[in-house]
Amino acid sequence: FFSSRRRHTRFKCDWSSDVCSSDLRAAETSPSLAAAVPSAGPSPLERALGSLGAPVFQTDPAGICQYVSLAWQKLTDYTAAETVDQPLTAFFEPASQRALSGLLSGVADGSALRSEQQLLLKRKEGESLWVEVSASPLLDAGGAASGVCGLLRDVSELRRMSDQAEADGVRLLLLVDQIDTGVMLEDADGVIQQVNAALCQLFKLEAAPFSLEGTPVSELFELVSTRVIGSDGYLKRMAEMREAAQEVKGDSVVMLDGRVIEQDFLAVTVGDRKSTRLNSSHT
């Protein structure tokens, strides 16, 4: 009897172990269950998600957080215990909460026009940082949406670089407007980005500088050609310089009124494209 009981007890323990293993396997395939089932260490799914570096989250249709991966704490300083069962919006700055709420609800009910958005994350320790939230509907076994899942990506450095580039661009535009040398900025598609007042005065153009923005450069050269000696040669030379996209300095243009204007041409390479051209003119 004693032996039989021991065998019975051993069988019972083996059965219990099988149940625990089954529960853990289920947890690994269900993010919300993974948060609820206690474990002595990270599950294989947790380790896989943690290795992504980007935090993964799951919310219910109301935006209440049901699960976060290990990377969430690294980014936000909030533990999973502090996050689960809380609105995901609570971990973002007030200025971003409405946008996030709209994103989550729109993804959940299928009305969202976009599935990602840059928002300001409120960290527990340290400064807030910009993250890109990418979200997708979480579907149940029947294919119906049961919530939202997604990930966060730190884009604070990209935002800083973008803001810096924008500020540099504004300073350049202001500089071009204020200098006495005539300047025209042209993009890679041959469209005028900016013309300053000095260039209009130099070529005696009646058009306001801002009215020329967005028009083909060829149209401006056609207009200028009516004011120079040898208009056909001027147009051909301008076309060749723009086609070559190489630096040219001191190209002389003789105007009908006797003035001699020198033009400089500079091609700026961005990536693998000759994307911006600078034409400066002076007497």
Short mmCIF file of C-alpha atoms in Angstrom, two decimals:
data_model
loop_
_atom_site.label_atom_id
_atom_site.label_comp_id
_atom_site.label_asym_id
_atom_site.label_seq_id
_atom_site.Cartn_x
_atom_site.Cartn_y
_atom_site.Cartn_z
CA PHE A 1 0.00 0.00 0.00
CA PHE A 2 2.79 2.33 0.94
CA SER A 3 4.55 1.68 -2.32
CA SER A 4 1.34 2.08 -4.21
CA ARG A 5 0.72 5.42 -2.48
CA ARG A 6 4.18 6.58 -3.31
CA ARG A 7 3.67 5.64 -6.93
CA HIS A 8 0.34 7.42 -6.85
CA THR A 9 1.93 10.49 -5.31
CA ARG A 10 4.70 10.44 -7.87
CA PHE A 11 2.14 10.20 -10.68
CA LYS A 12 0.24 13.10 -9.22
CA CYS A 13 3.36 15.27 -9.11
CA ASP A 14 4.18 14.32 -12.70
CA TRP A 15 0.65 15.27 -13.74
CA SER A 16 0.92 18.57 -11.89
CA SER A 17 4.21 19.31 -13.63
CA ASP A 18 2.60 18.62 -16.99
CA VAL A 19 -0.15 21.10 -16.15
CA CYS A 20 2.38 23.76 -15.13
CA SER A 21 4.32 23.23 -18.35
CA SER A 22 1.10 23.46 -20.32
CA ASP A 23 0.19 26.70 -18.55
CA LEU A 24 3.60 28.21 -19.26
CA ARG A 25 3.39 27.23 -22.91
CA ALA A 26 0.01 28.90 -23.08
CA ALA A 27 1.47 31.97 -21.38
CA GLU A 28 4.20 32.18 -23.98
CA THR A 29 1.59 32.39 -26.73
CA SER A 30 -0.69 34.80 -24.87
CA PRO A 31 0.87 38.14 -23.81
CA SER A 32 -1.88 38.92 -21.28
CA LEU A 33 -1.57 35.46 -19.72
CA ALA A 34 2.20 35.81 -19.60
CA ALA A 35 1.76 38.81 -17.32
CA ALA A 36 -0.59 36.90 -15.04
CA VAL A 37 1.28 33.59 -14.63
CA PRO A 38 4.13 33.85 -12.08
CA SER A 39 7.50 32.60 -13.26
CA ALA A 40 10.90 32.22 -11.69
CA GLY A 41 12.51 33.84 -14.73
CA PRO A 42 11.76 35.26 -18.18
CA SER A 43 9.93 32.90 -20.51
CA PRO A 44 11.33 32.17 -23.98
CA LEU A 45 8.82 34.65 -25.38
CA GLU A 46 9.94 37.30 -22.89
CA ARG A 47 13.57 36.74 -23.82
CA ALA A 48 12.73 36.99 -27.50
CA LEU A 49 10.74 40.20 -27.06
CA GLY A 50 13.38 41.63 -24.73
CA SER A 51 16.07 41.03 -27.34
CA LEU A 52 14.19 43.30 -29.78
CA GLY A 53 15.22 46.34 -27.78
CA ALA A 54 11.94 48.08 -28.61
CA PRO A 55 9.21 47.74 -25.94
CA VAL A 56 6.17 45.69 -26.95
CA PHE A 57 2.77 46.43 -25.42
CA GLN A 58 -0.79 45.14 -25.44
CA THR A 59 -3.93 47.01 -24.41
CA ASP A 60 -7.60 46.16 -24.28
CA PRO A 61 -10.06 48.09 -26.50
CA ALA A 62 -10.30 50.81 -23.83
CA GLY A 63 -6.54 51.41 -23.88
CA ILE A 64 -5.82 49.69 -20.53
CA CYS A 65 -2.41 48.07 -20.63
CA GLN A 66 -2.51 44.27 -20.41
CA TYR A 67 1.14 43.47 -21.09
CA VAL A 68 4.56 45.06 -21.61
CA SER A 69 7.81 43.35 -22.58
CA LEU A 70 11.05 43.52 -20.62
CA ALA A 71 12.35 46.40 -22.74
CA TRP A 72 9.54 48.64 -21.44
CA GLN A 73 11.27 49.12 -18.09
CA LYS A 74 14.61 49.90 -19.78
CA LEU A 75 13.00 52.71 -21.74
CA THR A 76 10.55 54.12 -19.20
CA ASP A 77 11.91 53.05 -15.77
CA TYR A 78 8.43 51.70 -14.96
CA THR A 79 8.13 48.02 -14.09
CA ALA A 80 5.50 45.76 -15.62
CA ALA A 81 3.73 45.65 -12.25
CA GLU A 82 3.47 49.46 -12.27
CA THR A 83 2.18 49.47 -15.84
CA VAL A 84 -0.26 46.59 -16.29
CA ASP A 85 -3.92 47.50 -15.57
CA GLN A 86 -3.12 51.20 -16.06
CA PRO A 87 -4.12 53.33 -19.09
CA LEU A 88 -1.22 53.41 -21.53
CA THR A 89 -1.83 57.14 -21.94
CA ALA A 90 -0.85 57.67 -18.27
CA PHE A 91 2.78 57.09 -19.25
CA PHE A 92 2.83 59.92 -21.80
CA GLU A 93 2.99 63.67 -21.40
CA PRO A 94 -0.41 65.44 -21.29
CA ALA A 95 0.19 67.03 -24.70
CA SER A 96 0.46 63.55 -26.25
CA GLN A 97 -2.25 61.72 -24.32
CA ARG A 98 -5.16 62.75 -26.53
CA ALA A 99 -3.32 61.74 -29.70
CA LEU A 100 -2.38 58.36 -28.24
CA SER A 101 -5.92 57.73 -27.04
CA GLY A 102 -7.23 58.47 -30.51
CA LEU A 103 -4.62 56.21 -32.09
CA LEU A 104 -5.44 53.26 -29.81
CA SER A 105 -9.21 53.58 -30.16
CA GLY A 106 -8.96 54.04 -33.92
CA VAL A 107 -6.76 50.98 -34.35
CA ALA A 108 -9.05 48.94 -32.08
CA ASP A 109 -12.23 49.75 -34.02
CA GLY A 110 -10.61 49.88 -37.46
CA SER A 111 -11.20 53.60 -38.08
CA ALA A 112 -7.57 54.76 -37.72
CA LEU A 113 -6.11 56.48 -40.79
CA ARG A 114 -2.59 55.79 -39.60
CA SER A 115 -0.99 53.18 -37.36
CA GLU A 116 2.03 55.09 -36.07
CA GLN A 117 2.61 58.43 -34.40
CA GLN A 118 5.45 60.28 -32.69
CA LEU A 119 4.55 61.11 -29.09
CA LEU A 120 6.29 62.35 -25.95
CA LEU A 121 6.85 59.56 -23.42
CA LYS A 122 6.88 60.49 -19.72
CA ARG A 123 9.69 58.55 -18.07
CA LYS A 124 9.70 57.75 -14.35
CA GLU A 125 13.29 58.90 -14.01
CA GLY A 126 14.97 61.53 -16.17
CA GLU A 127 13.68 63.64 -19.00
CA SER A 128 10.78 62.76 -21.26
CA LEU A 129 11.68 61.51 -24.70
CA TRP A 130 10.10 61.25 -28.13
CA VAL A 131 9.01 57.79 -29.23
CA GLU A 132 7.25 56.47 -32.29
CA VAL A 133 4.26 54.34 -31.33
CA SER A 134 3.34 51.70 -33.91
CA ALA A 135 0.03 49.91 -33.27
CA SER A 136 -1.98 47.09 -34.82
CA PRO A 137 -5.31 45.50 -33.91
CA LEU A 138 -5.05 42.39 -31.71
CA LEU A 139 -7.33 39.70 -33.12
CA ASP A 140 -8.90 36.84 -31.21
CA ALA A 141 -9.31 33.28 -32.49
CA GLY A 142 -12.45 34.30 -34.37
CA GLY A 143 -10.70 37.19 -36.15
CA ALA A 144 -12.44 39.92 -34.14
CA ALA A 145 -10.42 42.79 -32.67
CA SER A 146 -9.92 42.30 -28.95
CA GLY A 147 -7.48 45.11 -28.30
CA VAL A 148 -4.30 46.70 -29.59
CA CYS A 149 -0.72 45.49 -29.70
CA GLY A 150 2.33 47.44 -30.79
CA LEU A 151 5.80 48.67 -30.03
CA LEU A 152 7.66 51.84 -29.15
CA ARG A 153 10.81 53.15 -30.81
CA ASP A 154 13.04 55.87 -29.40
CA VAL A 155 13.17 58.68 -31.98
CA SER A 156 14.46 61.46 -29.71
CA GLU A 157 17.76 61.75 -31.61
CA LEU A 158 15.96 61.83 -34.96
CA ARG A 159 13.69 64.58 -33.64
CA ARG A 160 16.70 66.56 -32.42
CA MET A 161 18.41 66.27 -35.80
CA SER A 162 15.21 67.22 -37.61
CA ASP A 163 14.69 70.27 -35.40
CA GLN A 164 18.32 71.29 -35.92
CA ALA A 165 18.03 70.92 -39.69
CA GLU A 166 14.85 72.98 -39.70
CA ALA A 167 16.49 75.71 -37.64
CA ASP A 168 19.52 75.72 -39.96
CA GLY A 169 17.19 75.96 -42.95
CA VAL A 170 15.40 78.97 -41.49
CA ARG A 171 18.71 80.70 -40.82
CA LEU A 172 19.81 80.02 -44.40
CA LEU A 173 16.60 81.43 -45.83
CA LEU A 174 16.93 84.56 -43.71
CA LEU A 175 20.55 84.97 -44.78
CA VAL A 176 19.70 84.61 -48.46
CA ASP A 177 16.96 87.23 -48.15
CA GLN A 178 19.25 89.77 -46.49
CA ILE A 179 22.43 89.61 -48.58
CA ASP A 180 23.11 91.97 -51.51
CA THR A 181 24.20 89.21 -53.89
CA GLY A 182 21.46 87.79 -56.09
CA VAL A 183 20.73 84.19 -55.08
CA MET A 184 18.47 81.46 -56.42
CA LEU A 185 18.04 78.03 -54.80
CA GLU A 186 16.94 75.21 -57.08
CA ASP A 187 16.08 71.61 -56.15
CA ALA A 188 17.07 68.43 -58.03
CA ASP A 189 13.86 68.55 -60.06
CA GLY A 190 14.63 71.98 -61.48
CA VAL A 191 12.10 73.83 -59.34
CA ILE A 192 12.91 77.17 -57.69
CA GLN A 193 12.97 76.93 -53.90
CA GLN A 194 13.95 80.52 -53.17
CA VAL A 195 14.87 83.73 -54.98
CA ASN A 196 15.96 86.84 -53.10
CA ALA A 197 15.13 90.45 -53.86
CA ALA A 198 18.72 91.21 -54.91
CA LEU A 199 18.49 88.80 -57.86
CA CYS A 200 15.22 90.33 -59.04
CA GLN A 201 16.79 93.80 -58.90
CA LEU A 202 19.94 92.60 -60.66
CA PHE A 203 18.05 91.22 -63.66
CA LYS A 204 15.33 93.90 -63.41
CA LEU A 205 12.55 91.40 -62.87
CA GLU A 206 9.20 92.93 -61.98
CA ALA A 207 7.96 89.76 -60.23
CA ALA A 208 8.12 89.58 -56.45
CA PRO A 209 10.73 87.06 -55.23
CA PHE A 210 8.20 84.82 -53.45
CA SER A 211 6.05 84.62 -56.60
CA LEU A 212 8.85 82.74 -58.39
CA GLU A 213 9.06 79.98 -55.80
CA GLY A 214 7.71 76.66 -57.04
CA THR A 215 8.12 77.53 -60.72
CA PRO A 216 10.55 75.77 -63.12
CA VAL A 217 14.00 77.33 -63.28
CA SER A 218 13.83 77.16 -67.08
CA GLU A 219 11.01 79.71 -67.03
CA LEU A 220 13.15 82.16 -65.05
CA PHE A 221 16.05 81.75 -67.47
CA GLU A 222 13.69 82.34 -70.39
CA LEU A 223 12.64 85.60 -68.76
CA VAL A 224 16.25 86.65 -68.07
CA SER A 225 17.29 85.77 -71.64
CA THR A 226 15.15 88.63 -72.96
CA ARG A 227 17.43 91.04 -71.11
CA VAL A 228 20.83 89.69 -72.20
CA ILE A 229 22.89 89.91 -75.40
CA GLY A 230 22.91 86.58 -77.20
CA SER A 231 19.82 85.06 -75.60
CA ASP A 232 20.12 81.73 -77.42
CA GLY A 233 23.70 81.25 -76.28
CA TYR A 234 22.74 82.20 -72.73
CA LEU A 235 19.94 79.62 -72.58
CA LYS A 236 22.18 76.90 -74.03
CA ARG A 237 24.94 77.68 -71.53
CA MET A 238 22.53 77.64 -68.58
CA ALA A 239 21.11 74.28 -69.70
CA GLU A 240 24.60 72.77 -70.02
CA MET A 241 25.68 73.98 -66.58
CA ARG A 242 22.58 72.62 -64.91
CA GLU A 243 22.88 69.30 -66.74
CA ALA A 244 26.55 68.89 -65.73
CA ALA A 245 25.72 69.80 -62.11
CA GLN A 246 29.30 70.89 -61.52
CA GLU A 247 30.71 74.00 -59.88
CA VAL A 248 31.09 76.99 -62.17
CA LYS A 249 32.44 80.38 -61.10
CA GLY A 250 32.66 83.67 -62.93
CA ASP A 251 30.38 82.93 -65.87
CA SER A 252 29.82 86.32 -67.53
CA VAL A 253 26.51 87.57 -68.87
CA VAL A 254 26.33 90.83 -70.86
CA MET A 255 23.04 92.66 -70.36
CA LEU A 256 21.30 94.76 -73.00
CA ASP A 257 21.86 97.85 -70.83
CA GLY A 258 25.65 97.33 -70.96
CA ARG A 259 26.13 95.82 -67.51
CA VAL A 260 28.24 92.67 -67.11
CA ILE A 261 26.97 90.19 -64.54
CA GLU A 262 28.99 87.28 -63.21
CA GLN A 263 27.22 84.07 -62.17
CA ASP A 264 28.42 81.31 -59.86
CA PHE A 265 26.85 77.86 -59.93
CA LEU A 266 27.21 75.34 -57.08
CA ALA A 267 25.77 71.80 -56.99
CA VAL A 268 25.23 70.34 -53.51
CA THR A 269 25.17 66.55 -53.16
CA VAL A 270 22.80 64.96 -50.64
CA GLY A 271 23.12 61.17 -50.56
CA ASP A 272 23.58 60.04 -54.15
CA ARG A 273 21.66 62.93 -55.72
CA LYS A 274 22.66 66.40 -56.86
CA SER A 275 19.75 67.80 -54.92
CA THR A 276 20.23 71.54 -54.46
CA ARG A 277 21.79 74.16 -56.70
CA LEU A 278 22.86 77.63 -55.72
CA ASN A 279 23.10 80.31 -58.39
CA SER A 280 24.56 83.61 -57.23
CA SER A 281 24.91 86.66 -59.43
CA HIS A 282 26.70 89.97 -59.00
CA THR A 283 28.01 92.86 -61.13
#
